[in-house]
XYZ file of C-alpha atoms in Angstrom:
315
model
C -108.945 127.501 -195.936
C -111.438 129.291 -198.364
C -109.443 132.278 -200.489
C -111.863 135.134 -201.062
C -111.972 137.836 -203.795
C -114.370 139.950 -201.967
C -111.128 140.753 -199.544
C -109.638 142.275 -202.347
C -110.608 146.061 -201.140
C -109.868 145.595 -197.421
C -106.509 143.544 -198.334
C -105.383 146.389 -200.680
C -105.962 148.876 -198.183
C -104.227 146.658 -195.546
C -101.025 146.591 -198.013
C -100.040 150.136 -197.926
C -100.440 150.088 -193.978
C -98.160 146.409 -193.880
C -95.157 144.795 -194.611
C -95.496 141.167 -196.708
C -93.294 138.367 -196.911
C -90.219 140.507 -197.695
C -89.915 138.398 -200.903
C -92.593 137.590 -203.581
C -94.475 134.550 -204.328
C -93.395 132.235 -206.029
C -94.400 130.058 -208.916
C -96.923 127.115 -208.409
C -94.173 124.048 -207.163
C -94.882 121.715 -210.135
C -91.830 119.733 -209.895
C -89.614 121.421 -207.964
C -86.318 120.307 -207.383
C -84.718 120.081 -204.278
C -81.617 118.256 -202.519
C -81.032 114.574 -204.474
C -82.516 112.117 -201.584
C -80.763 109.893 -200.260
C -82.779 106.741 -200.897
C -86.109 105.797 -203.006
C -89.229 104.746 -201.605
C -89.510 100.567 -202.486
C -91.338 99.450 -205.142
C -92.992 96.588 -203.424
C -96.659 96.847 -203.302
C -98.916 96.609 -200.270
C -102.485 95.485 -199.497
C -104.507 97.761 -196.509
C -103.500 96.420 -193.151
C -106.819 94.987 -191.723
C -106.953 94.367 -188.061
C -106.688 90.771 -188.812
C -104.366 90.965 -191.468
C -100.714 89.255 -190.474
C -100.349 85.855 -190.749
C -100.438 83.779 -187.139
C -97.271 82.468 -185.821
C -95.122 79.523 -186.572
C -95.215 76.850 -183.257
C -91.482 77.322 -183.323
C -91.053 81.079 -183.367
C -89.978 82.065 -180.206
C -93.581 83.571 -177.701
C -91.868 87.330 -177.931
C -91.296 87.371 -181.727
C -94.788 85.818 -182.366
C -96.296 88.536 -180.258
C -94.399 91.373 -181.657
C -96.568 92.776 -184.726
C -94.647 93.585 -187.759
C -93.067 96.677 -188.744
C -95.698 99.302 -190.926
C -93.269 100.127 -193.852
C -92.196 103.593 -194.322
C -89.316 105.221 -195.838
C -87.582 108.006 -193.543
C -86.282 109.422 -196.867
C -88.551 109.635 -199.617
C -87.553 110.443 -203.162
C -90.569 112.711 -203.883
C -93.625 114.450 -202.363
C -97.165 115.550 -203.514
C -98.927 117.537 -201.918
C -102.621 118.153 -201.757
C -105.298 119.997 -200.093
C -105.914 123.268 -199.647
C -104.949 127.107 -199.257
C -102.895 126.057 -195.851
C -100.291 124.374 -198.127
C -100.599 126.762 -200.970
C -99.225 128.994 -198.373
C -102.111 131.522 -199.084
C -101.732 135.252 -197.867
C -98.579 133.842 -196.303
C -96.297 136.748 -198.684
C -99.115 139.001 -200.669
C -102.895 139.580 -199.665
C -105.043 137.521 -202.128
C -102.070 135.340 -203.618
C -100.940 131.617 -202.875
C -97.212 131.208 -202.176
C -96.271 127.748 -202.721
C -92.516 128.335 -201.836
C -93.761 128.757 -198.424
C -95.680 125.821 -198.092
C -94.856 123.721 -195.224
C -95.292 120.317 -197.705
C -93.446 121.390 -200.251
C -91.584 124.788 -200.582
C -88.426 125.745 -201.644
C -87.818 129.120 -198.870
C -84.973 127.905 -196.889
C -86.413 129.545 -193.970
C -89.484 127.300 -194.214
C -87.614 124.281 -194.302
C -90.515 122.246 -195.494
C -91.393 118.873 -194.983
C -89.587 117.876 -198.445
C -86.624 119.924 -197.882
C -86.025 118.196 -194.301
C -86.594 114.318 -195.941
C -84.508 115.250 -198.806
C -86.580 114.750 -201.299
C -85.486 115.312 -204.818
C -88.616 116.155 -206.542
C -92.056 118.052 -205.154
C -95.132 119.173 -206.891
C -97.623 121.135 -205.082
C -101.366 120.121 -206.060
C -103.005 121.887 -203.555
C -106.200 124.492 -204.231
C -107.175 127.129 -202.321
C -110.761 126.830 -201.517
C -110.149 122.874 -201.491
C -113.051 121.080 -199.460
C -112.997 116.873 -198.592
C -114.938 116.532 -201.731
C -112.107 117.952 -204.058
C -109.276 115.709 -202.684
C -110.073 112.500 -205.334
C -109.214 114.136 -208.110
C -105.893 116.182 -206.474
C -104.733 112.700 -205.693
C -105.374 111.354 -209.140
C -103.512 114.412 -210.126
C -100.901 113.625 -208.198
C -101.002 109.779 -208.982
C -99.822 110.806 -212.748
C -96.691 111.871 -210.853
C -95.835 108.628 -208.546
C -94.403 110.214 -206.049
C -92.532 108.668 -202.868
C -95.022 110.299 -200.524
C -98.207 112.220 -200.777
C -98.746 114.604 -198.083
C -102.206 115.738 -196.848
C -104.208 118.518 -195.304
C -108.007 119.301 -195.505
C -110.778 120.204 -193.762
C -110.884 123.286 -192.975
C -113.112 124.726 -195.609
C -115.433 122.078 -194.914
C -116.001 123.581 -191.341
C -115.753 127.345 -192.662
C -119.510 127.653 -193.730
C -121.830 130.428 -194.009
C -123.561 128.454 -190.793
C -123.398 125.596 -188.730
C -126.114 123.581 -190.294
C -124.295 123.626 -193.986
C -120.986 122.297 -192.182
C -119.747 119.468 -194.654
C -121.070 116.232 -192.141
C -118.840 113.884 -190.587
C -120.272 111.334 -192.931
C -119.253 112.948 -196.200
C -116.024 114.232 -194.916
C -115.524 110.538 -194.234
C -116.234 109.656 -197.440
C -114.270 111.535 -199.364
C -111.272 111.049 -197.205
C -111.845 107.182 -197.231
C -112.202 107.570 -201.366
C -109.136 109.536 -201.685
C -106.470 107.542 -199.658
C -108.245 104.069 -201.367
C -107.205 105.440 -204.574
C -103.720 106.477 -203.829
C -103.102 102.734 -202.034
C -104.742 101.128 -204.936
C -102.973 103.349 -208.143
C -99.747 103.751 -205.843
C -99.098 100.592 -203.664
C -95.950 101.556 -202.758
C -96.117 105.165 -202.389
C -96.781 106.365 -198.679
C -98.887 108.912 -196.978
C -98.717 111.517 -194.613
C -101.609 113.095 -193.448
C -102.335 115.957 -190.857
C -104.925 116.975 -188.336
C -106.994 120.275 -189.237
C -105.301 123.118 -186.965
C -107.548 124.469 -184.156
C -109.980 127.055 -185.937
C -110.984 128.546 -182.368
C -107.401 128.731 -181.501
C -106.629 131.150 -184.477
C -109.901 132.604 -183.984
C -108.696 133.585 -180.584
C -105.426 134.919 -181.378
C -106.582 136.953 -184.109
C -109.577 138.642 -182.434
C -107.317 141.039 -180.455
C -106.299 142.439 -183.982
C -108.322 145.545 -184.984
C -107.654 144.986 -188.962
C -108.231 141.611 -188.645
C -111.161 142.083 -187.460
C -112.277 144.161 -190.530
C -110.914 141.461 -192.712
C -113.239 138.996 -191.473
C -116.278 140.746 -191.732
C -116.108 140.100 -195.240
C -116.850 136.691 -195.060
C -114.251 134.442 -193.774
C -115.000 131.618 -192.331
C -118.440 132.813 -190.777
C -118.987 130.074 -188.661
C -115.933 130.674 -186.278
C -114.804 134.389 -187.206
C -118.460 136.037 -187.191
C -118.934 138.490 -184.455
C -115.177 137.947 -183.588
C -115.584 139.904 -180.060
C -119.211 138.220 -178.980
C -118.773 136.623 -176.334
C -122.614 135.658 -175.921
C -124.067 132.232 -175.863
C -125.190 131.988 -178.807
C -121.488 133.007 -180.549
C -119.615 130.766 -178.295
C -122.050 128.082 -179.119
C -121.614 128.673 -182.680
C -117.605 128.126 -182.507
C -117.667 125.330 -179.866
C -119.876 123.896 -182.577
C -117.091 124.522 -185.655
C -114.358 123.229 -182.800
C -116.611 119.828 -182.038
C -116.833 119.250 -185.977
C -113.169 119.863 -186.954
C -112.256 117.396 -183.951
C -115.074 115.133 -185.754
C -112.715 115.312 -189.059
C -109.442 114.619 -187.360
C -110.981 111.549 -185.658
C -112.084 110.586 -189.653
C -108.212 111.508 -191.185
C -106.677 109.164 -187.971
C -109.439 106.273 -188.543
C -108.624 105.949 -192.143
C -105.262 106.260 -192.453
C -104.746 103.717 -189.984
C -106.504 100.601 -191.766
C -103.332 101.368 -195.006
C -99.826 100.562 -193.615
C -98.442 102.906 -195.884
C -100.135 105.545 -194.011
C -98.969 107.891 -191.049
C -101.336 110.192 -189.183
C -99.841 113.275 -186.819
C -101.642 112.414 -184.225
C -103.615 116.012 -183.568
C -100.174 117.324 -183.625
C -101.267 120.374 -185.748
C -104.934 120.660 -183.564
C -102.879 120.933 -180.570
C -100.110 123.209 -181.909
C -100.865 127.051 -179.947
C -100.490 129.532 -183.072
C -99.359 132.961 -181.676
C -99.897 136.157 -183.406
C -96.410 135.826 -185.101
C -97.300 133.191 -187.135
C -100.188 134.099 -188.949
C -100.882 136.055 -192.094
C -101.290 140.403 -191.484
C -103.176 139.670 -194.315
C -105.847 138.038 -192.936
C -104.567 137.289 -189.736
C -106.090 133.588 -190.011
C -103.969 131.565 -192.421
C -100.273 130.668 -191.585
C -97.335 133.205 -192.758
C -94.040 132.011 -193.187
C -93.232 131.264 -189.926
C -96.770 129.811 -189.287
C -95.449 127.212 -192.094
C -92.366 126.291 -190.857
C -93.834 125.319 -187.509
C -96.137 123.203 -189.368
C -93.520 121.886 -191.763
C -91.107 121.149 -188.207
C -94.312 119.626 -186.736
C -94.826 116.925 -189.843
C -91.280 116.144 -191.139
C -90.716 115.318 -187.446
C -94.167 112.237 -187.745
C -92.775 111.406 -191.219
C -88.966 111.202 -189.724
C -90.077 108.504 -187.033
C -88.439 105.301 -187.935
C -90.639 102.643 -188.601
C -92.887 100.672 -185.715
């Protein structure tokens, strides 16, 4: 989601009413260390799965083995993880108002009480390559900035600034989004056969826009321009308004359709399934900051949500 300096007065005001993190932000996660994994991702590279792709049966294999497809690789326990996308995983606003807070991102942070999605596959090494602001069209060059690091795993999660626009009709299109998504996860298969990706669904924006409405200072927040096209006229319930965020709603859907359709033509490639769209945010897990991006416990649910799609064993 899109970090805004013209919060700055509102958020300053909102810090001497509330309570942050508890504990400061901390450093951008360039190479963190974490718990030695226990295994390393192979080394042995991997062309795109096509739907045509495996090889037909012998005669003498047996009718059940010839008709059981084989197994997409994936390592349960990757030795590293990139991250990259936007302000959701630079865990911004999740401990001070106009501040990321990568050790609370639910890729890669170090908090304990996060738990993140490294942490819980025991990776040994992290780097955080995220940007806050981050639309489709930025994610190439994250992942050739995380390429230089060859991790095990790169994790991913975008979109959501490409839906936040000033108004529905400068929305990034499906198209584009498409484009750059299908761009980025080419690259990484092509520079890093044998690394693996993980990539999420965009959480609901009308689901956080509905929690967050019932909050007076949140309200105030988002009149200075936070994602207009869901969070303008937060308590408008006309046509026109709820037209406007079924809109945003049919678009980010749109994208997640995009993220699962690509990722599934790599085998090296896992998709959540809309498992963060369909997760119900409450109040207690989002920033009283902005009362729109994830706080700590917003992160861990989304950290739980992916190491649990990355921990599946192999199908």
């Amino acid at each position: 989601m899109r970090k805004l300096s013209g919060l700055a007065l509102a958020l300053t005001v909102t810090a001497a009413l509330l309570g942050g993190c508890g504990a400061g932000g901390g450093a951008p996660d360039g190479g963190r260390r974490t718990a030695a994994a226990h295994t390393s991702h192979s080394a042995t590279a991997t062309a795109p799965r096509s739907g045509s792709s495996s090889a037909p049966p012998s005669a003498s294999a047996a009718p059940s083995t010839a008709a059981r497809p084989p197994a997409r690789p994936w390592n349960t326990r990757p030795g590293s993880v990139a991250a990259i996308g936007d302000s959701i995983t630079r865990g911004f606003d999740a401990c001070h108002p106009l501040s990321d807070c990568p050790d609370v991102s639910w890729a890669t942070g170090g908090r304990q009480q996060v738990d993140s999605v490294s942490a819980r596959l025991g990776a040994a090494r992290s780097w955080n390559l995220a940007q806050s602001g981050a639309h489709a069209a930025d994610l190439p060059a994250q992942a050739r900035a995380a390429a230089a690091h060859h991790p095990a795993m790169v994790t991913v999660l975008i979109g959501a600034n490409d839906a936040c626009a000033a108004d529905t009709g400068t929305m990034t299109s499906v198209a584009a989004f498409r484009a750059s998504v299908a761009a980025t996860l080419a690259y990484l298969h092509r520079a890093l056969p044998a690394t693996q990706v993980l990539v999420a669904s965009i959480p609901d924006l009308e689901r956080l826009w509905s929690v967050g409405r019932s909050n007076l200072l949140g309200r105030e927040v988002w009149k200075l321009g936070l994602c207009p096209t869901m969070l303008d006229d937060p308590t408008s319930d006309s046509a026109a308004a709820t037209q406007r965020r079924t809109a945003v709603r049919t678009r980010v859907q749109a994208y997640n359709t995009v993220l699962g359709q690509v990722c599934a033509t790599y085998r090296r490639c896992r998709y959540d399934g809309g498992a963060v769209f369909a997760y119900r945010f409450g109040t207690g897990d989002l920033s009283t900051w902005d009362w729109f991006h994830p706080n700590q416990q917003g992160q861990s649910q989304l950290a739980r949500i992916m190491a649990a799609v990355a921990s599946r064993p192999p199908s």
